[in-house]
Amino acid sequence: QELDTIPAILRNNVDQSGDSTALIYESNKITYATLHELVLNASCGLSKLGIKSGDRVAFWLPNTPAYIVLYLACMQLNAIAVAVNTRFKGSEVADIVSRSGAKSIIFWPLFKKANFLEVLSSIADAAFNEVESVIIYDEEEHDFMSNSYLPSSLQSKKVASYLELINHSGAEIDHSQPDAGCNIFTTSGTTRAPKFVLHSHRSISIHAAEVWRNLEPLIKSNAFFHTLPFCGVFGFNHFSAALSGARPNVIQSAFNAREAIDLIDRHKVHYISATDDMLLALLEADDRNPALPSLTCCGYGAFNLPPEEITLRASARGINLVGLYGMSEVQALF
């Protein structure tokens, strides 16, 4: 059976592995059956908010279960997830939201003390002309649901919380189509503004299956560890491969080397992908030799150091490295 849409992969996981763990975040675990239920609820909530097939939804959100639930819910509706880097400044966020024609924007107002509300306030009203709704995710007791918390440019928009969306219920919605667009990633280039790269359900699903076939001998029945952000193909393809293999997803919202080591140890993670500076931070934070003993190997991208240097440093601590290739146009983890 060809699983050529994201919802088809999720339904297959529920049929085959519904009781197995899908998401691990802090002390919480969610099974694939529960994940599917949350996704169906959220898709009903998004539909009632006005999101429909072909609409762009801007994901300005760090790695959280909410990112995965809302992403999969958008796929059910055949909406297109627009990845927005959480490190982007106001001008960059404005450019992506306006140029993509996003109908909705999802964000965490005070993520790790990063004031996203302040960034939004710096953006000219015109950037949000196409935006019809705002979705707020928060893990603390803030009351962000009052429009008065939002910058003036967004106070006229419909506002919903993540908790509201996952508490909707209704019949399953699946408007996904294999050749319809489902993801927009940004990529650097020679032009002033980032280019947009649109991927279809089929291109995401096929690539996820190929990456999973390559990684299965390393990961076996164990978990994927996600610290690379889902907003880029490097991190996103980690998740899509895990979904294809129906494996657990251990999620870290922001990279912290000491916390990452604890999670890798606790869940006996066999494989991770990382940037070279992340890898150096892990080596520095782990005084064992070999470092990160559960790892069979680590895939890495050489963004800051020559590959030979990072390979020698890791090898000296007992970590085998695999060089990775990828870019937004063709996805990552080649």
mmCIF file of C-alpha atoms in Angstrom, residues 138-324:
data_model
loop_
_atom_site.group_PDB
_atom_site.id
_atom_site.type_symbol
_atom_site.label_atom_id
_atom_site.label_comp_id
_atom_site.label_asym_id
_atom_site.label_seq_id
_atom_site.Cartn_x
_atom_site.Cartn_y
_atom_site.Cartn_z
ATOM 1 C CA ASP A 138 1.414 28.708 25.995
ATOM 2 C CA GLU A 139 2.706 26.390 28.726
ATOM 3 C CA GLU A 140 2.198 28.726 31.672
ATOM 4 C CA GLU A 141 -0.705 30.535 33.309
ATOM 5 C CA HIS A 142 -0.682 33.651 31.157
ATOM 6 C CA ASP A 143 -3.981 35.061 29.940
ATOM 7 C CA PHE A 144 -3.125 35.828 26.329
ATOM 8 C CA MET A 145 -6.645 35.270 25.008
ATOM 9 C CA SER A 146 -7.638 38.895 25.389
ATOM 10 C CA ASN A 147 -7.079 40.774 22.133
ATOM 11 C CA SER A 148 -5.547 43.596 24.190
ATOM 12 C CA TYR A 149 -2.358 41.519 24.543
ATOM 13 C CA LEU A 150 -1.914 41.484 20.776
ATOM 14 C CA PRO A 151 -0.361 44.307 18.762
ATOM 15 C CA SER A 152 -2.925 46.628 17.194
ATOM 16 C CA SER A 153 -2.414 45.035 13.777
ATOM 17 C CA LEU A 154 -3.809 41.710 15.083
ATOM 18 C CA GLN A 155 -6.515 42.912 17.482
ATOM 19 C CA SER A 156 -9.218 42.640 14.819
ATOM 20 C CA LYS A 157 -8.356 39.003 14.040
ATOM 21 C CA LYS A 158 -10.041 35.898 15.426
ATOM 22 C CA VAL A 159 -8.065 34.476 18.354
ATOM 23 C CA ALA A 160 -7.955 30.844 19.493
ATOM 24 C CA SER A 161 -5.790 28.929 21.928
ATOM 25 C CA TYR A 162 -4.217 25.563 21.231
ATOM 26 C CA LEU A 163 -6.230 24.083 24.106
ATOM 27 C CA GLU A 164 -9.470 25.312 22.526
ATOM 28 C CA LEU A 165 -8.600 23.697 19.211
ATOM 29 C CA ILE A 166 -7.823 20.251 20.633
ATOM 30 C CA ASN A 167 -11.093 20.255 22.585
ATOM 31 C CA HIS A 168 -13.226 20.416 19.442
ATOM 32 C CA SER A 169 -14.741 17.197 18.179
ATOM 33 C CA GLY A 170 -16.515 16.091 15.059
ATOM 34 C CA ALA A 171 -16.345 13.761 12.085
ATOM 35 C CA GLU A 172 -12.901 13.093 10.620
ATOM 36 C CA ILE A 173 -11.863 15.588 7.978
ATOM 37 C CA ASP A 174 -9.368 14.436 5.359
ATOM 38 C CA HIS A 175 -9.066 16.622 2.288
ATOM 39 C CA SER A 176 -5.396 15.751 1.699
ATOM 40 C CA GLN A 177 -4.283 14.949 -1.837
ATOM 41 C CA PRO A 178 -0.947 13.342 -2.796
ATOM 42 C CA ASP A 179 0.061 16.042 -5.285
ATOM 43 C CA ALA A 180 -1.267 19.014 -3.301
ATOM 44 C CA GLY A 181 1.181 21.307 -1.546
ATOM 45 C CA CYS A 182 1.552 20.795 2.197
ATOM 46 C CA ASN A 183 4.820 22.453 3.296
ATOM 47 C CA ILE A 184 6.545 25.736 2.521
ATOM 48 C CA PHE A 185 10.143 26.014 3.723
ATOM 49 C CA THR A 186 12.415 29.007 3.267
ATOM 50 C CA THR A 187 15.878 28.759 1.810
ATOM 51 C CA SER A 188 18.816 31.112 1.543
ATOM 52 C CA GLY A 189 20.044 32.147 -1.863
ATOM 53 C CA THR A 190 21.612 34.940 -3.845
ATOM 54 C CA THR A 191 18.493 37.098 -3.720
ATOM 55 C CA ARG A 192 17.785 39.521 -0.885
ATOM 56 C CA ALA A 193 14.719 37.734 0.534
ATOM 57 C CA PRO A 194 14.484 33.981 1.296
ATOM 58 C CA LYS A 195 13.038 31.856 -1.460
ATOM 59 C CA PHE A 196 9.960 29.708 -0.850
ATOM 60 C CA VAL A 197 10.066 25.964 -1.481
ATOM 61 C CA LEU A 198 6.720 24.148 -1.721
ATOM 62 C CA HIS A 199 6.600 20.383 -1.122
ATOM 63 C CA SER A 200 3.644 18.098 -1.776
ATOM 64 C CA HIS A 201 2.210 15.352 0.431
ATOM 65 C CA ARG A 202 3.749 12.797 -1.912
ATOM 66 C CA SER A 203 7.245 14.315 -1.864
ATOM 67 C CA ILE A 204 7.193 14.549 1.947
ATOM 68 C CA SER A 205 5.826 11.003 2.358
ATOM 69 C CA ILE A 206 8.182 9.318 -0.119
ATOM 70 C CA HIS A 207 11.239 11.056 1.301
ATOM 71 C CA ALA A 208 10.174 10.167 4.863
ATOM 72 C CA ALA A 209 9.907 6.490 3.912
ATOM 73 C CA GLU A 210 13.326 6.526 2.235
ATOM 74 C CA VAL A 211 14.990 8.192 5.224
ATOM 75 C CA TRP A 212 13.311 5.739 7.587
ATOM 76 C CA ARG A 213 14.570 2.758 5.541
ATOM 77 C CA ASN A 214 18.104 4.124 5.860
ATOM 78 C CA LEU A 215 17.846 4.835 9.592
ATOM 79 C CA GLU A 216 15.897 1.769 10.732
ATOM 80 C CA PRO A 217 19.031 -0.442 11.081
ATOM 81 C CA LEU A 218 20.480 2.215 13.429
ATOM 82 C CA ILE A 219 17.392 3.193 15.411
ATOM 83 C CA LYS A 220 15.672 -0.215 15.495
ATOM 84 C CA SER A 221 12.742 -0.008 17.942
ATOM 85 C CA ASN A 222 14.107 2.968 19.856
ATOM 86 C CA ALA A 223 13.191 6.639 19.789
ATOM 87 C CA PHE A 224 14.097 9.589 17.611
ATOM 88 C CA PHE A 225 15.470 12.595 19.487
ATOM 89 C CA HIS A 226 14.393 16.012 18.195
ATOM 90 C CA THR A 227 16.352 19.103 19.140
ATOM 91 C CA LEU A 228 16.912 20.461 15.631
ATOM 92 C CA PRO A 229 13.959 22.805 14.951
ATOM 93 C CA PHE A 230 11.001 21.491 12.963
ATOM 94 C CA CYS A 231 10.943 24.789 11.014
ATOM 95 C CA GLY A 232 13.875 23.587 8.872
ATOM 96 C CA VAL A 233 14.135 20.448 6.755
ATOM 97 C CA PHE A 234 17.056 19.201 8.877
ATOM 98 C CA GLY A 235 14.782 18.900 11.927
ATOM 99 C CA PHE A 236 11.522 18.330 10.060
ATOM 100 C CA ASN A 237 12.836 15.261 8.229
ATOM 101 C CA HIS A 238 13.770 13.723 11.567
ATOM 102 C CA PHE A 239 10.113 13.907 12.530
ATOM 103 C CA SER A 240 8.736 12.801 9.147
ATOM 104 C CA ALA A 241 11.034 9.730 9.195
ATOM 105 C CA ALA A 242 9.914 8.890 12.743
ATOM 106 C CA LEU A 243 6.292 9.171 11.640
ATOM 107 C CA SER A 244 6.982 6.882 8.687
ATOM 108 C CA GLY A 245 8.515 4.307 11.042
ATOM 109 C CA ALA A 246 5.896 4.781 13.793
ATOM 110 C CA ARG A 247 8.643 5.435 16.314
ATOM 111 C CA PRO A 248 8.577 7.525 19.515
ATOM 112 C CA ASN A 249 9.572 11.186 19.227
ATOM 113 C CA VAL A 250 11.528 12.635 22.164
ATOM 114 C CA ILE A 251 11.111 16.405 21.842
ATOM 115 C CA GLN A 252 13.348 19.177 23.194
ATOM 116 C CA SER A 253 11.896 22.651 22.620
ATOM 117 C CA ALA A 254 15.252 24.455 22.741
ATOM 118 C CA PHE A 255 18.710 22.933 22.629
ATOM 119 C CA ASN A 256 20.387 22.517 25.996
ATOM 120 C CA ALA A 257 23.392 20.175 25.994
ATOM 121 C CA ARG A 258 23.043 18.842 29.545
ATOM 122 C CA GLU A 259 19.314 18.226 29.161
ATOM 123 C CA ALA A 260 19.894 16.626 25.752
ATOM 124 C CA ILE A 261 22.423 14.187 27.233
ATOM 125 C CA ASP A 262 19.946 13.191 29.962
ATOM 126 C CA LEU A 263 17.194 12.583 27.387
ATOM 127 C CA ILE A 264 19.496 10.590 25.076
ATOM 128 C CA ASP A 265 20.620 8.431 28.010
ATOM 129 C CA ARG A 266 17.128 7.956 29.473
ATOM 130 C CA HIS A 267 15.562 6.879 26.184
ATOM 131 C CA LYS A 268 18.605 4.929 24.949
ATOM 132 C CA VAL A 269 18.732 6.913 21.721
ATOM 133 C CA HIS A 270 20.938 5.209 19.115
ATOM 134 C CA TYR A 271 21.110 7.947 16.494
ATOM 135 C CA ILE A 272 20.898 11.743 16.483
ATOM 136 C CA SER A 273 21.421 14.471 13.922
ATOM 137 C CA ALA A 274 23.105 17.686 15.011
ATOM 138 C CA THR A 275 24.965 20.730 13.790
ATOM 139 C CA ASP A 276 28.690 20.784 14.519
ATOM 140 C CA ASP A 277 28.351 23.431 17.243
ATOM 141 C CA MET A 278 25.643 21.353 18.965
ATOM 142 C CA LEU A 279 27.921 18.326 18.816
ATOM 143 C CA LEU A 280 30.803 20.252 20.373
ATOM 144 C CA ALA A 281 28.487 21.430 23.170
ATOM 145 C CA LEU A 282 27.420 17.822 23.823
ATOM 146 C CA LEU A 283 31.046 16.662 23.986
ATOM 147 C CA GLU A 284 31.905 19.461 26.413
ATOM 148 C CA ALA A 285 28.917 18.723 28.663
ATOM 149 C CA ASP A 286 29.556 14.950 28.817
ATOM 150 C CA ASP A 287 32.686 14.009 30.785
ATOM 151 C CA ARG A 288 32.352 10.270 30.071
ATOM 152 C CA ASN A 289 34.616 8.431 27.689
ATOM 153 C CA PRO A 290 33.161 7.313 25.401
ATOM 154 C CA ALA A 291 30.720 10.211 25.397
ATOM 155 C CA LEU A 292 27.024 9.545 24.732
ATOM 156 C CA PRO A 293 27.524 5.761 25.044
ATOM 157 C CA SER A 294 24.052 4.801 23.748
ATOM 158 C CA LEU A 295 24.778 6.312 20.321
ATOM 159 C CA THR A 296 25.704 4.092 17.406
ATOM 160 C CA CYS A 297 26.494 7.178 15.361
ATOM 161 C CA CYS A 298 25.635 10.822 14.865
ATOM 162 C CA GLY A 299 24.728 12.528 11.611
ATOM 163 C CA TYR A 300 26.021 16.077 11.407
ATOM 164 C CA GLY A 301 26.200 19.183 9.301
ATOM 165 C CA ALA A 302 29.493 21.104 9.180
ATOM 166 C CA PHE A 303 28.229 24.687 9.443
ATOM 167 C CA ASN A 304 31.036 26.222 11.498
ATOM 168 C CA LEU A 305 34.130 23.979 11.385
ATOM 169 C CA PRO A 306 35.936 22.000 8.682
ATOM 170 C CA PRO A 307 34.526 18.432 8.562
ATOM 171 C CA GLU A 308 37.942 16.961 9.330
ATOM 172 C CA GLU A 309 38.219 18.874 12.602
ATOM 173 C CA ILE A 310 34.778 17.963 13.966
ATOM 174 C CA THR A 311 35.278 14.330 12.899
ATOM 175 C CA LEU A 312 38.600 14.087 14.767
ATOM 176 C CA ARG A 313 37.172 15.667 17.913
ATOM 177 C CA ALA A 314 34.198 13.296 17.948
ATOM 178 C CA SER A 315 36.297 10.226 17.134
ATOM 179 C CA ALA A 316 38.605 11.000 20.052
ATOM 180 C CA ARG A 317 35.559 10.711 22.331
ATOM 181 C CA GLY A 318 34.274 7.488 20.756
ATOM 182 C CA ILE A 319 31.501 8.979 18.579
ATOM 183 C CA ASN A 320 31.183 7.883 14.957
ATOM 184 C CA LEU A 321 30.001 10.609 12.602
ATOM 185 C CA VAL A 322 28.097 10.453 9.329
ATOM 186 C CA GLY A 323 28.123 13.525 7.090
ATOM 187 C CA LEU A 324 24.686 14.622 5.922
#
